[in-house]
Coordinates of C-alpha atoms in Angstrom, one line a residue:
Chain A
X1 CA 0.0 0.0 -0.2
X2 CA 3.0 2.1 1.0
X3 CA 4.4 1.6 -2.2
X4 CA 1.3 2.8 -4.3
X5 CA 1.0 5.9 -2.6
X6 CA 5.5 6.4 -3.5
X7 CA 3.9 5.9 -7.2
X8 CA 1.3 8.0 -6.9
X9 CA 3.3 10.9 -5.3
X10 CA 6.9 10.2 -7.5
X11 CA 4.0 10.1 -10.5
X12 CA 2.2 13.7 -9.0
X13 CA 3.2 16.9 -10.7
X14 CA 5.3 17.9 -7.0
X15 CA 8.3 15.5 -8.0
X16 CA 8.7 17.2 -11.1
X17 CA 8.7 21.0 -10.4
X18 CA 11.9 23.3 -11.7
X19 CA 13.5 26.2 -10.1
X20 CA 12.4 27.7 -13.9
X21 CA 8.6 26.5 -13.5
X22 CA 8.5 28.1 -10.0
X23 CA 10.1 31.5 -11.7
X24 CA 7.1 31.7 -15.2
X25 CA 4.2 30.9 -12.0
X26 CA 5.9 34.3 -10.6
X27 CA 5.8 36.1 -14.5
X28 CA 1.8 34.6 -15.0
X29 CA 1.1 35.4 -11.7
X30 CA 2.4 39.3 -12.5
X31 CA 0.5 39.3 -16.0
X32 CA -2.6 38.0 -14.4
X33 CA -1.7 41.1 -11.5
X34 CA -1.2 44.3 -14.3
X35 CA -4.3 42.7 -16.0
X36 CA -7.0 42.3 -12.7
X37 CA -5.5 45.4 -10.9
X38 CA -3.9 47.8 -13.3
X39 CA -5.9 47.1 -16.4
X40 CA -3.0 46.5 -18.3
X41 CA -4.3 45.3 -21.5
X42 CA -6.3 42.7 -19.3
X43 CA -8.3 40.8 -22.2
X44 CA -5.2 39.6 -23.6
X45 CA -3.0 39.7 -21.4
X46 CA -5.0 37.6 -18.1
X47 CA -5.9 34.6 -20.5
X48 CA -1.9 35.2 -21.5
X49 CA -0.8 34.9 -17.8
X50 CA -3.3 32.0 -17.4
X51 CA -1.8 30.7 -20.8
X52 CA 1.1 30.5 -19.1
X53 CA 0.6 29.0 -15.7
X54 CA -1.0 26.0 -17.4
X55 CA 1.9 25.1 -19.4
X56 CA 4.3 25.6 -16.5
X57 CA 3.0 22.7 -14.5
X58 CA 5.1 19.2 -14.7
X59 CA 3.1 16.4 -16.8
X60 CA -0.4 18.6 -17.8
X61 CA 0.6 17.3 -21.3
X62 CA -1.4 20.6 -21.9
X63 CA 1.0 21.4 -24.7
X64 CA 1.9 18.3 -25.9
X65 CA 1.8 17.7 -29.9
X66 CA -1.4 16.3 -31.4
X67 CA -3.1 15.2 -27.3
X68 CA -3.3 19.1 -25.5
X69 CA -6.3 20.5 -25.4
X70 CA -3.6 24.0 -25.4
X71 CA -1.7 22.7 -28.2
X72 CA -4.8 22.5 -30.0
X73 CA -6.1 25.8 -29.6
X74 CA -2.7 26.6 -31.1
X75 CA -2.1 24.4 -33.8
X76 CA -5.5 25.0 -35.1
X77 CA -6.4 28.4 -34.2
X78 CA -3.2 30.3 -34.5
X79 CA -0.7 27.5 -36.9
X80 CA -4.0 27.2 -39.4
X81 CA -3.8 31.2 -39.4
X82 CA -7.8 31.3 -38.3
X83 CA -7.8 33.4 -35.1
X84 CA -5.7 36.2 -35.8
X85 CA -8.0 37.1 -39.3
X86 CA -11.0 36.7 -37.2
X87 CA -9.5 39.3 -34.6
X88 CA -9.5 41.5 -37.7
X89 CA -12.9 40.4 -38.8
X90 CA -13.8 42.0 -35.3
X91 CA -12.0 45.3 -35.3
X92 CA -12.5 46.0 -39.1
X93 CA -16.3 45.7 -37.0
X94 CA -15.9 48.1 -34.5
X95 CA -13.6 51.0 -36.9
X96 CA -14.6 53.7 -37.8
X97 CA -12.2 55.0 -41.4
X98 CA -14.0 58.4 -41.6
X99 CA -11.2 60.5 -40.0
X100 CA -8.2 59.0 -42.1
X101 CA -11.0 59.7 -45.2
X102 CA -11.9 63.1 -44.4
X103 CA -8.2 64.0 -43.8
X104 CA -6.3 61.2 -46.7
X105 CA -2.6 63.2 -46.2
X106 CA -2.5 61.8 -42.0
X107 CA -1.6 58.2 -44.0
X108 CA 1.3 58.8 -44.2
X109 CA 2.0 59.9 -40.5
X110 CA 1.0 55.3 -40.3
X111 CA 3.3 55.1 -42.8
X112 CA 6.1 56.3 -41.2
X113 CA 4.9 55.1 -38.1
X114 CA 6.2 52.0 -38.9
X115 CA 9.7 53.2 -39.1
X116 CA 10.2 51.6 -35.7
X117 CA 9.2 48.1 -37.1
X118 CA 12.3 48.6 -39.5
X119 CA 14.7 50.3 -37.9
X120 CA 13.7 47.5 -35.1
X121 CA 14.7 44.7 -37.7
X122 CA 18.0 46.6 -38.4
X123 CA 19.0 46.5 -34.7
X124 CA 17.6 42.8 -34.1
X125 CA 20.0 41.2 -36.4
X126 CA 22.8 43.1 -35.8
X127 CA 22.4 41.8 -32.4
X128 CA 22.3 38.8 -33.9
X129 CA 18.8 36.9 -34.3
X130 CA 18.2 35.6 -38.0
X131 CA 16.5 37.3 -40.5
X132 CA 13.2 35.6 -39.6
X133 CA 13.6 36.3 -35.6
X134 CA 14.6 39.9 -36.2
X135 CA 11.6 40.6 -38.3
X136 CA 8.9 39.1 -35.7
X137 CA 10.7 41.3 -32.9
X138 CA 10.8 44.5 -35.2
X139 CA 6.4 44.1 -36.1
X140 CA 5.6 44.9 -32.7
X141 CA 6.8 48.2 -33.3
X142 CA 3.5 48.5 -35.2
X143 CA 1.7 48.1 -31.5
X144 CA -0.6 45.6 -33.8
X145 CA -1.1 42.3 -31.3
X146 CA -2.8 39.8 -33.4
X147 CA -0.2 41.2 -36.8
X148 CA 3.0 40.3 -34.3
X149 CA 1.1 36.9 -33.6
X150 CA 0.2 36.2 -37.4
X151 CA 3.5 36.9 -38.6
X152 CA 5.3 35.4 -36.0
X153 CA 4.0 32.5 -35.6
X154 CA 4.4 32.5 -39.9
X155 CA 8.1 33.0 -39.6
X156 CA 9.7 32.6 -36.2
X157 CA 6.8 30.5 -34.0
X158 CA 9.7 30.1 -30.9
X159 CA 9.5 33.6 -30.3
X160 CA 5.4 33.6 -30.3
X161 CA 5.0 34.0 -26.9
X162 CA 7.7 36.4 -25.8
X163 CA 7.0 38.7 -29.2
X164 CA 3.1 38.4 -27.7
X165 CA 3.6 39.6 -24.3
X166 CA 6.0 42.5 -25.3
X167 CA 3.8 43.1 -28.4
X168 CA 0.5 43.2 -25.8
X169 CA 2.9 45.2 -22.8
X170 CA 3.7 48.0 -24.5
X171 CA 0.7 48.5 -26.5
X172 CA -0.3 48.5 -22.6
X173 CA 2.2 51.4 -21.5
X174 CA 1.7 53.5 -24.5
X175 CA 0.8 56.2 -22.1
X176 CA 4.1 56.0 -20.4
X177 CA 6.2 55.4 -23.0
X178 CA 4.9 58.1 -26.0
X179 CA 4.3 61.6 -23.7
X180 CA 8.4 62.4 -23.1
X181 CA 8.8 61.5 -26.7
X182 CA 6.0 63.6 -27.7
X183 CA 7.4 66.7 -25.8
X184 CA 11.2 65.7 -26.5
X185 CA 9.9 66.5 -30.6
X186 CA 7.8 68.8 -30.3
X187 CA 8.2 72.9 -28.6
X188 CA 5.1 74.4 -27.3
X189 CA 4.2 76.3 -30.1
X190 CA 4.4 73.3 -32.2
X191 CA 1.7 71.4 -29.7
X192 CA -0.9 74.3 -29.2
X193 CA -1.4 74.2 -33.4
X194 CA -4.9 73.5 -34.4
X195 CA -5.7 71.7 -37.3
X196 CA -8.4 72.7 -39.9
X197 CA -11.4 70.1 -40.1
X198 CA -12.0 68.1 -42.8
X199 CA -14.5 67.4 -45.2
X200 CA -17.8 65.0 -44.2
X201 CA -17.0 61.8 -46.2
X202 CA -20.0 60.7 -48.2
X203 CA -22.0 57.5 -47.1
X204 CA -21.1 55.8 -50.7
X205 CA -17.5 56.5 -50.0
X206 CA -16.8 54.8 -46.7
X207 CA -19.3 52.1 -48.3
X208 CA -16.6 51.6 -51.2
X209 CA -13.6 52.7 -49.2
X210 CA -13.1 48.7 -47.3
X211 CA -13.9 46.8 -51.3
X212 CA -11.0 49.5 -52.8
X213 CA -8.3 48.9 -50.2
X214 CA -9.0 45.1 -50.3
X215 CA -8.3 44.7 -54.0
X216 CA -5.2 47.0 -53.7
X217 CA -3.5 45.7 -50.7
X218 CA -3.9 42.3 -51.4
X219 CA -2.7 42.9 -55.2
X220 CA 0.6 45.0 -53.5
X221 CA 1.1 42.2 -50.6
X222 CA -0.5 39.1 -51.8
X223 CA 0.6 37.8 -48.2
X224 CA -1.3 39.9 -46.6
X225 CA -4.5 38.7 -47.8
X226 CA -5.7 37.0 -44.7
X227 CA -6.0 39.9 -42.6
X228 CA -6.4 43.2 -44.6
X229 CA -9.7 41.3 -46.4
X230 CA -11.3 40.4 -42.9
X231 CA -10.4 43.6 -42.0
X232 CA -12.3 44.8 -44.7
X233 CA -14.6 42.3 -44.3
X234 CA -15.4 43.6 -41.4
X235 CA -15.4 47.7 -42.2
X236 CA -17.7 46.7 -45.0
X237 CA -20.4 44.6 -42.5
X238 CA -20.2 48.1 -40.2
X239 CA -20.7 50.3 -43.2
X240 CA -22.9 48.7 -45.2
X241 CA -25.3 48.7 -42.7
X242 CA -27.8 45.8 -43.5
X243 CA -26.1 42.7 -41.6
X244 CA -27.0 43.8 -38.2
X245 CA -26.5 40.8 -37.1
X246 CA -22.9 40.2 -38.9
X247 CA -21.8 43.7 -37.3
X248 CA -23.0 43.4 -33.8
X249 CA -21.7 39.3 -33.6
X250 CA -18.5 40.1 -35.1
X251 CA -17.9 42.9 -33.0
X252 CA -18.6 41.4 -29.9
X253 CA -19.5 37.2 -29.6
X254 CA -16.8 36.1 -32.4
X255 CA -14.2 39.0 -30.6
X256 CA -14.6 37.7 -27.6
X257 CA -14.6 34.1 -27.8
X258 CA -11.7 34.5 -30.6
X259 CA -9.7 36.6 -28.0
X260 CA -10.1 34.2 -25.4
X261 CA -8.3 30.8 -28.2
X262 CA -6.0 33.6 -28.9
X263 CA -4.7 34.2 -25.4
X264 CA -4.5 31.1 -23.7
X265 CA -2.1 29.3 -26.4
X266 CA -0.6 32.4 -26.9
X267 CA 0.9 32.2 -22.9
X268 CA 1.2 28.6 -23.4
X269 CA 3.8 28.5 -25.5
X270 CA 5.9 30.6 -22.7
X271 CA 7.7 26.9 -21.3
X272 CA 10.3 28.0 -18.7
X273 CA 12.3 26.1 -21.4
X274 CA 12.0 28.0 -24.5
X275 CA 11.7 31.7 -22.7
X276 CA 14.1 32.1 -19.7
X277 CA 16.5 33.4 -21.5
X278 CA 18.7 36.2 -22.1
X279 CA 16.5 36.7 -26.1
X280 CA 13.3 37.1 -24.1
X281 CA 15.2 40.0 -22.1
X282 CA 16.6 41.5 -26.0
X283 CA 13.0 40.9 -27.1
X284 CA 11.6 43.2 -24.3
X285 CA 14.2 45.8 -25.3
X286 CA 13.9 45.3 -28.8
X287 CA 10.3 45.7 -28.6
X288 CA 10.8 49.4 -25.9
X289 CA 12.9 50.8 -28.9
X290 CA 10.3 49.6 -32.0
X291 CA 7.7 51.6 -30.7
X292 CA 9.7 54.8 -29.3
X293 CA 10.9 54.7 -33.0
X294 CA 7.7 54.3 -34.6
X295 CA 6.7 57.0 -32.3
X296 CA 9.7 59.4 -32.8
X297 CA 8.7 59.0 -37.0
X298 CA 5.6 59.2 -37.3
X299 CA 6.2 63.1 -35.1
X300 CA 9.1 63.7 -37.4
X301 CA 6.7 63.0 -40.9
X302 CA 4.3 65.6 -39.0
X303 CA 6.6 67.6 -38.5
X304 CA 8.3 67.5 -42.0
X305 CA 4.9 67.3 -43.8
X306 CA 4.5 71.4 -42.1
X307 CA 7.8 72.2 -44.0
X308 CA 6.0 71.5 -47.3
X309 CA 2.6 72.5 -45.9
X310 CA 0.7 75.6 -45.9
X311 CA -2.3 73.2 -43.9
X312 CA -0.2 72.6 -40.6
X313 CA -0.3 69.6 -39.1
X314 CA 0.0 69.3 -35.7
X315 CA 3.0 67.0 -35.0
X316 CA 1.6 65.2 -31.4
X317 CA -0.5 63.9 -34.3
X318 CA 2.0 61.7 -35.9
X319 CA 2.1 59.8 -32.6
X320 CA -0.7 58.0 -32.9
X321 CA 0.6 56.2 -36.5
X322 CA 1.7 53.3 -34.2
X323 CA -1.9 51.2 -34.3
X324 CA -2.7 51.2 -30.9
X325 CA -6.0 52.3 -31.5
X326 CA -7.8 54.1 -30.3
X327 CA -4.7 54.4 -26.9
X328 CA -2.2 56.6 -28.5
X329 CA -4.9 58.8 -30.2
X330 CA -6.3 59.5 -26.3
X331 CA -2.4 60.1 -26.1
X332 CA -2.1 63.0 -28.1
X333 CA -5.5 64.1 -27.2
X334 CA -4.0 64.2 -23.6
X335 CA -0.8 65.9 -24.4
X336 CA -2.0 67.9 -27.2
X337 CA -4.7 69.6 -24.6
X338 CA -1.6 69.8 -21.8
X339 CA -0.6 72.7 -23.9
X340 CA -4.2 73.5 -24.8
X341 CA -7.0 72.9 -22.7
X342 CA -9.3 73.7 -25.8
X343 CA -7.2 71.9 -28.5
X344 CA -9.2 68.1 -29.6
X345 CA -7.1 66.6 -30.9
X346 CA -8.5 63.3 -30.7
X347 CA -10.5 62.6 -33.4
X348 CA -7.6 63.9 -36.1
X349 CA -5.6 61.9 -34.3
X350 CA -8.0 58.4 -34.8
X351 CA -6.7 58.8 -39.1
X352 CA -3.3 58.4 -38.8
X353 CA -4.5 55.8 -36.1
X354 CA -6.8 53.9 -38.0
X355 CA -3.6 54.6 -40.9
X356 CA -0.8 52.9 -38.8
X357 CA -3.2 49.4 -38.8
X358 CA -2.8 49.2 -42.5
X359 CA 0.7 50.3 -42.3
X360 CA 1.6 47.6 -40.0
X361 CA -0.5 44.8 -42.1
X362 CA 1.7 45.8 -45.5
X363 CA 4.8 45.9 -43.2
X364 CA 3.9 42.3 -42.4
X365 CA 2.8 41.1 -46.2
X366 CA 6.7 42.7 -47.1
X367 CA 8.2 40.8 -44.8
X368 CA 6.4 37.6 -45.5
X369 CA 6.9 38.6 -48.8
X370 CA 10.5 38.6 -48.8
X371 CA 11.5 36.9 -46.3
X372 CA 9.2 33.2 -46.4
Chain B
X1 CA 24.3 42.3 -42.5
X2 CA 24.1 42.6 -46.8
X3 CA 20.4 40.5 -47.1
X4 CA 18.8 42.7 -43.7
X5 CA 20.3 45.9 -45.4
X6 CA 17.8 45.4 -48.5
X7 CA 15.2 44.0 -46.3
X8 CA 15.1 47.6 -44.3
X9 CA 15.8 49.0 -47.9
X10 CA 12.9 47.5 -49.5
X11 CA 10.6 47.3 -46.3
X12 CA 10.7 50.6 -45.6
X13 CA 10.0 51.9 -49.6
X14 CA 7.4 49.0 -49.8
X15 CA 5.8 50.2 -47.1
X16 CA 5.6 54.4 -48.4
X17 CA 4.9 53.0 -51.8
X18 CA 1.5 50.8 -49.9
X19 CA 0.2 53.6 -47.7
X20 CA 1.0 55.7 -51.2
X21 CA -0.8 53.8 -53.3
X22 CA -4.1 53.5 -50.2
X23 CA -3.6 57.7 -50.8
X24 CA -4.5 57.6 -54.0
X25 CA -7.3 54.9 -53.4
X26 CA -9.0 56.9 -50.9
X27 CA -8.7 60.1 -52.8
X28 CA -9.9 58.0 -56.3
X29 CA -13.1 56.6 -54.0
X30 CA -14.0 59.6 -53.4
X31 CA -13.9 60.9 -56.7
X32 CA -16.1 58.0 -57.9
X33 CA -18.4 57.9 -54.6
X34 CA -18.3 61.4 -54.8
X35 CA -19.4 61.3 -59.4
X36 CA -21.6 58.4 -58.1
X37 CA -23.8 61.0 -55.5
X38 CA -23.9 63.4 -58.4
X39 CA -25.0 61.3 -60.6
X40 CA -27.8 60.4 -58.3
X41 CA -29.0 63.6 -57.6
X42 CA -29.2 64.7 -60.9
X43 CA -31.4 61.6 -61.7
X44 CA -33.7 62.7 -58.7
X45 CA -32.5 59.7 -56.6
X46 CA -31.4 60.7 -53.2
X47 CA -27.7 60.5 -52.8
X48 CA -26.9 56.4 -50.7
X49 CA -28.2 56.7 -47.0
X50 CA -27.9 53.7 -44.9
X51 CA -30.4 51.3 -44.7
X52 CA -32.7 50.3 -41.9
X53 CA -31.2 47.1 -40.6
X54 CA -32.3 43.7 -41.4
X55 CA -33.2 42.5 -37.6
X56 CA -35.5 39.1 -38.3
X57 CA -34.0 37.7 -41.9
X58 CA -32.1 34.1 -41.3
X59 CA -29.1 33.3 -42.8

């Protein structure tokens, strides 16, 4: 009988715990704490944190290839490229492109903010990472979680957990990371610039936009088709206003369900053996560089456009070119209102903000075209 | 590193080219939508207005 108890104890997880697993538990608890107590991207960091905990419980076989529950979520949801495009469907149904259509030149701020993606790619390669790993880290600068996950799962799946956590962590830290860069690169006189109101796009125009954009972007970068097509389909649902049930389902039920099945397996890829390496720290540092450079590039682009245009842009809105929607637009508005309380920048900042989402998808498509 | 430089340059140029194309698309889209709305108005039809949502239709 004692032998039976011995056998039960030896085969329990307690006897297979390692120091690394305990460290990963701490990381999981920190993410769960940040999500619950500090409201840091809770929709993603909470399931990711729980996924990390599950992946570091010994003998649980949840990530056992071919058998484990979380492995099935990961394999069929992420490796099969289903979940990130479905997230984009929901995001498209939530996105209003009118601020961008009202003032199309703001699209170039969304383009400039991808500068951080490529600068970080170059720095990461210089730091010794492979081309595909460097691309997966660079894309963090786009501040777009699903695109980061999509690209990393295709190019460097071994970095998926670290890259996703870095992306969502920095997106939560946008209000801390961006303002010093924005203030450092602009003068008080620039921060108080009031922008002219753009025209009002017609209903027909907003309905035609997702169709036209799908054609153009897919023709330009076919590997980005899954993301951009779902994004634009969601937006067409929203703007056509004849499929209200589909719009609401995309915005709510579908988006919420796939968010669960995205976060859990992404967290579960972070086991102690693969995560607790100096490389993870490097990824987090490079992710910070990517966010910072993207912010700076957007602001500098706006300043550059002001040199050649009489219709001045408040350069703060360049920072919204990173596609952390709508967090970075809110940060722009807050920093702008510190300089001039009556300057309402939020709607102007939404233009580069939504353009940045498309810019990041194009950047991912370019990486896939060149490196896959 | 030579390949990294190549991807870096191609990537930045590619993104700006793509976004410039998006800019032209938005401009062209606004122009075409404006022309269609004007044509409809000349025929006495109202500009495209959102329809009432269809709630009870089964897929």
